[in-house]
Amino acid sequence: NVFIKGHMNYKKDKDGADTLNFRGGGGIKDLALIRPESGKKFLGWNSLSAQGIQFSTVPGKLRIETVLLNHPIGQLIIKEDGSLNFEDVLASSSKPPEKTPALDKNTAPKKDAKTFSVDVNQIRIQNAELDFADLSLIPPFGAKIHELGGVINGLSSTPDRRIMMALEGRVNQYGSAKIKGELAPLNVKGYSDVSMVFRNVEMTRMTPYSAKFAGRKINSGKISLDLNYEIVDSRLKGENQIIVDSLELGERVEGSDATDLPLDLAIALMKDTNDRIQLGLPVSGSLDDPEFSYGHLVWKALVNVLTKMVTAPFRALASLIGGDEEDLGIVNFEVGRSRITPPEAEKLAKLAVAIKQRPQLTIEIQGQYAPEADGAVLKHLAVRQALAKRMGKTGVTDLNLDIEPLNTTDPAAQKVLDTMASERMDGAALNILKQTYGLKPSPPKGEKTKEKPLPEKPSTPIKPDPAGFYTALFQNLVKQQPLAENALMILAQKRATAVMTQLASADGIDATRLKIIESTGEGQTEENMVAIHLNLAVKGK
C-alpha cells in the first residue's frame, strides 16, 4: 500500500534535458517481504512515512526531513556456514557478466557520471521487533529484541558524514537494551563510536555460546553489559564492563573451541557476597586482519583473564580486594617453628577478608616441612629441652629456648653438658674435642690414668678455651641427637592447625570453609623460612 502527496514539476532545461522535481511526502503501509521457501516474513512494517521530501534529477539529489517507521519487523540469522540470511534474498543474476570491451587508444574515456546524493535528516523508529538466531552453534541460539524505538539522525550518502543514534528496547521477557553513538555508515572502518547497554538479560539462552567456547551449559544467571566500541582507521578499541548475577554452570557439552580451564574455580573467584560477578574486559584489534573475528577476540580476552585467575588464584584474590597481587596462598614459617609470625598474620588477615567476600570458595591447608632445615632445629630444641630439664628449669617452652642464648660459661650448664656427653659420646672422640680446645682429656672409664697413655699432646700448647669447648660440645650433642618418630609430620600438622586457627580468628570464617588436608612433605626453604602452600577449592565440588 503506497501513498504519496505533494507537488511535482517536470520540464526540459535549456539543453533539452529532462528535469523532475518533487516536494511533499509519502510512504508505504503494511509491507511484508516473504521468503518463498518458508512462507515466513523476512522484513516488514506497519507503516513507513516520509515527510519533507525534496527530490530533483538535476542536480540529482533526494532529501527527506523525517522518516517515521512504525512496528518494523525483521530477521537476522547467522546460518550454519556463518553466512547471513540477507545474502539469500539479494537478487543475483545467473547470466555471466559481459566482458568490458577494450578501449581504443584514440578513444577518450567517458567522464564519471554525476553522483546522486541522498540525505535523511531523521529516522524515528517505533515498536520495532528483531528476531536474531545463530544457527552456526550447537545447539542453535535465538533471542528476540522487541519494543525497540528511538532516533537515527544524519543519514547521508556523503562518505564523511556520520549518523547519530539513540535506541532503546527490550530483550526477551525482562531484559533491556540501549544503543547510543555515532558512526560513518559508508565508512564504518574509518570511524565508529558506539555504546550499548544491556540489563537483566537471561543467560540460559546463551548456552549455545557457553557450550561452544566453554564446553558447559548455563543453568541460570542474568547478565548486564556496558559495551563501548571505538573504531578509528580500522583499529578497534573496546571497553566491556560485565555484570553477571547468580551464574550457575551446568553439565559439560562437547565443543570444538571449548577451554580446559577450571571454570567453577574461576567463577567462585569472581563472585562476591551478592552472588555477582563484575568484570572489565578491554579488547583491541585490526579490522583489516583477514582472521579478525570479534567473537573470538572477546573470548580470547576473557580466557586470558580466566587463565590468570586460575593459574594464580591467590594473587587474583589479592587484586580483587584492591591489593597489590601479593600471593596470599603462601605462608612462611621459621625453620622448626609452627607459630604464625606477625607479617604472616597480616597476610592471613587479608586472605580472610577476601574469602569472606567470595562465599563459594573454601581453603585447603596443607602442612609441610623441610627435612634438613626443620630437622636440625628440632634436634637443637630437643637437646636444649633435655639440658633445661637436668638443670631444674621449669616452665620452659620451645620459644623460650629459641630466643634465650645458651650460656656456655655457666658452671651448672657445663656440668650437665659433661654428664650428657659422657652418656652419649665416645670417650676417645670427647677427649680429642677437649684437646682441640686446650682442655685436659678425661681418663678412660674404669681405668687409672697411669696404666694407660692418653692421646698425644699437640707440639704447640693451645690456650684453654672452656666456652668454645662447651659450645662445640653442645653442637656435637645436637648432631647425635636422634629425631623423634614422626616429628616432622607433627610439625607440619601444627603449622596447618596454626594457619587454620589464624584464619578462623582473623575475620570469623566459617570452619566449614577451612579444611586441613594430608601433608605432601617438603616445603620450599629460603632464608631460614619454610613456605607452605594453601589451595582454593569450590564449595560442594
PDB file of N, CA and C in Angstrom, residues 67-72 122-129 147-152 166-168:
ATOM      1  N   VAL A  67      11.673  10.450   8.560  1.00  0.00           N
ATOM      2  CA  VAL A  67      11.082   9.156   8.225  1.00  0.00           C
ATOM      3  C   VAL A  67      10.527   8.554   9.510  1.00  0.00           C
ATOM      4  N   LEU A  68       9.247   8.210   9.504  1.00  0.00           N
ATOM      5  CA  LEU A  68       8.607   7.567  10.650  1.00  0.00           C
ATOM      6  C   LEU A  68       8.396   6.097  10.305  1.00  0.00           C
ATOM      7  N   LEU A  69       9.013   5.226  11.085  1.00  0.00           N
ATOM      8  CA  LEU A  69       8.935   3.790  10.830  1.00  0.00           C
ATOM      9  C   LEU A  69       8.236   3.144  12.018  1.00  0.00           C
ATOM     10  N   ASN A  70       7.019   2.641  11.783  1.00  0.00           N
ATOM     11  CA  ASN A  70       6.207   2.104  12.855  1.00  0.00           C
ATOM     12  C   ASN A  70       6.149   0.573  12.786  1.00  0.00           C
ATOM     13  N   HIS A  71       6.514  -0.053  13.889  1.00  0.00           N
ATOM     14  CA  HIS A  71       6.483  -1.506  14.062  1.00  0.00           C
ATOM     15  C   HIS A  71       7.190  -2.256  12.929  1.00  0.00           C
ATOM     16  N   PRO A  72       8.442  -1.921  12.701  1.00  0.00           N
ATOM     17  CA  PRO A  72       9.197  -2.730  11.735  1.00  0.00           C
ATOM     18  C   PRO A  72       9.530  -4.094  12.331  1.00  0.00           C
ATOM     19  N   GLN A 122      16.292  12.707   9.717  1.00  0.00           N
ATOM     20  CA  GLN A 122      15.926  11.973  10.931  1.00  0.00           C
ATOM     21  C   GLN A 122      15.068  10.754  10.589  1.00  0.00           C
ATOM     22  N   ILE A 123      15.404   9.642  11.263  1.00  0.00           N
ATOM     23  CA  ILE A 123      14.589   8.428  11.170  1.00  0.00           C
ATOM     24  C   ILE A 123      14.104   8.102  12.572  1.00  0.00           C
ATOM     25  N   ARG A 124      12.781   8.072  12.724  1.00  0.00           N
ATOM     26  CA  ARG A 124      12.194   7.759  14.026  1.00  0.00           C
ATOM     27  C   ARG A 124      11.589   6.355  13.960  1.00  0.00           C
ATOM     28  N   ILE A 125      12.008   5.506  14.893  1.00  0.00           N
ATOM     29  CA  ILE A 125      11.577   4.115  14.903  1.00  0.00           C
ATOM     30  C   ILE A 125      10.698   3.875  16.124  1.00  0.00           C
ATOM     31  N   GLN A 126       9.584   3.175  15.907  1.00  0.00           N
ATOM     32  CA  GLN A 126       8.665   2.881  16.998  1.00  0.00           C
ATOM     33  C   GLN A 126       8.323   1.388  17.004  1.00  0.00           C
ATOM     34  N   ASN A 127       8.411   0.776  18.186  1.00  0.00           N
ATOM     35  CA  ASN A 127       7.922  -0.580  18.410  1.00  0.00           C
ATOM     36  C   ASN A 127       8.482  -1.595  17.405  1.00  0.00           C
ATOM     37  N   ALA A 128       9.803  -1.566  17.221  1.00  0.00           N
ATOM     38  CA  ALA A 128      10.429  -2.496  16.278  1.00  0.00           C
ATOM     39  C   ALA A 128      10.627  -3.861  16.937  1.00  0.00           C
ATOM     40  N   GLU A 129      10.687  -4.902  16.107  1.00  0.00           N
ATOM     41  CA  GLU A 129      10.954  -6.258  16.579  1.00  0.00           C
ATOM     42  C   GLU A 129      12.032  -6.876  15.696  1.00  0.00           C
ATOM     43  N   GLU A 147       9.880  -4.059  21.150  1.00  0.00           N
ATOM     44  CA  GLU A 147       9.575  -2.721  21.659  1.00  0.00           C
ATOM     45  C   GLU A 147      10.766  -1.786  21.487  1.00  0.00           C
ATOM     46  N   LEU A 148      11.482  -1.968  20.388  1.00  0.00           N
ATOM     47  CA  LEU A 148      12.661  -1.146  20.110  1.00  0.00           C
ATOM     48  C   LEU A 148      12.225   0.172  19.482  1.00  0.00           C
ATOM     49  N   GLY A 149      12.713   1.264  20.024  1.00  0.00           N
ATOM     50  CA  GLY A 149      12.365   2.568  19.483  1.00  0.00           C
ATOM     51  C   GLY A 149      13.495   3.559  19.680  1.00  0.00           C
ATOM     52  N   GLY A 150      13.444   4.630  18.909  1.00  0.00           N
ATOM     53  CA  GLY A 150      14.490   5.644  19.042  1.00  0.00           C
ATOM     54  C   GLY A 150      14.648   6.456  17.780  1.00  0.00           C
ATOM     55  N   VAL A 151      15.803   7.125  17.685  1.00  0.00           N
ATOM     56  CA  VAL A 151      16.040   8.076  16.609  1.00  0.00           C
ATOM     57  C   VAL A 151      17.416   7.840  15.999  1.00  0.00           C
ATOM     58  N   ILE A 152      17.476   7.960  14.674  1.00  0.00           N
ATOM     59  CA  ILE A 152      18.740   7.959  13.937  1.00  0.00           C
ATOM     60  C   ILE A 152      18.777   9.260  13.139  1.00  0.00           C
ATOM     61  N   ALA A 166      20.174   6.813  18.882  1.00  0.00           N
ATOM     62  CA  ALA A 166      19.807   6.527  20.269  1.00  0.00           C
ATOM     63  C   ALA A 166      18.586   5.630  20.222  1.00  0.00           C
ATOM     64  N   LEU A 167      18.760   4.378  20.639  1.00  0.00           N
ATOM     65  CA  LEU A 167      17.690   3.379  20.553  1.00  0.00           C
ATOM     66  C   LEU A 167      17.535   2.674  21.898  1.00  0.00           C
ATOM     67  N   GLU A 168      16.310   2.294  22.216  1.00  0.00           N
ATOM     68  CA  GLU A 168      16.024   1.530  23.425  1.00  0.00           C
ATOM     69  C   GLU A 168      15.025   0.438  23.099  1.00  0.00           C
TER      70      GLU A 168
END
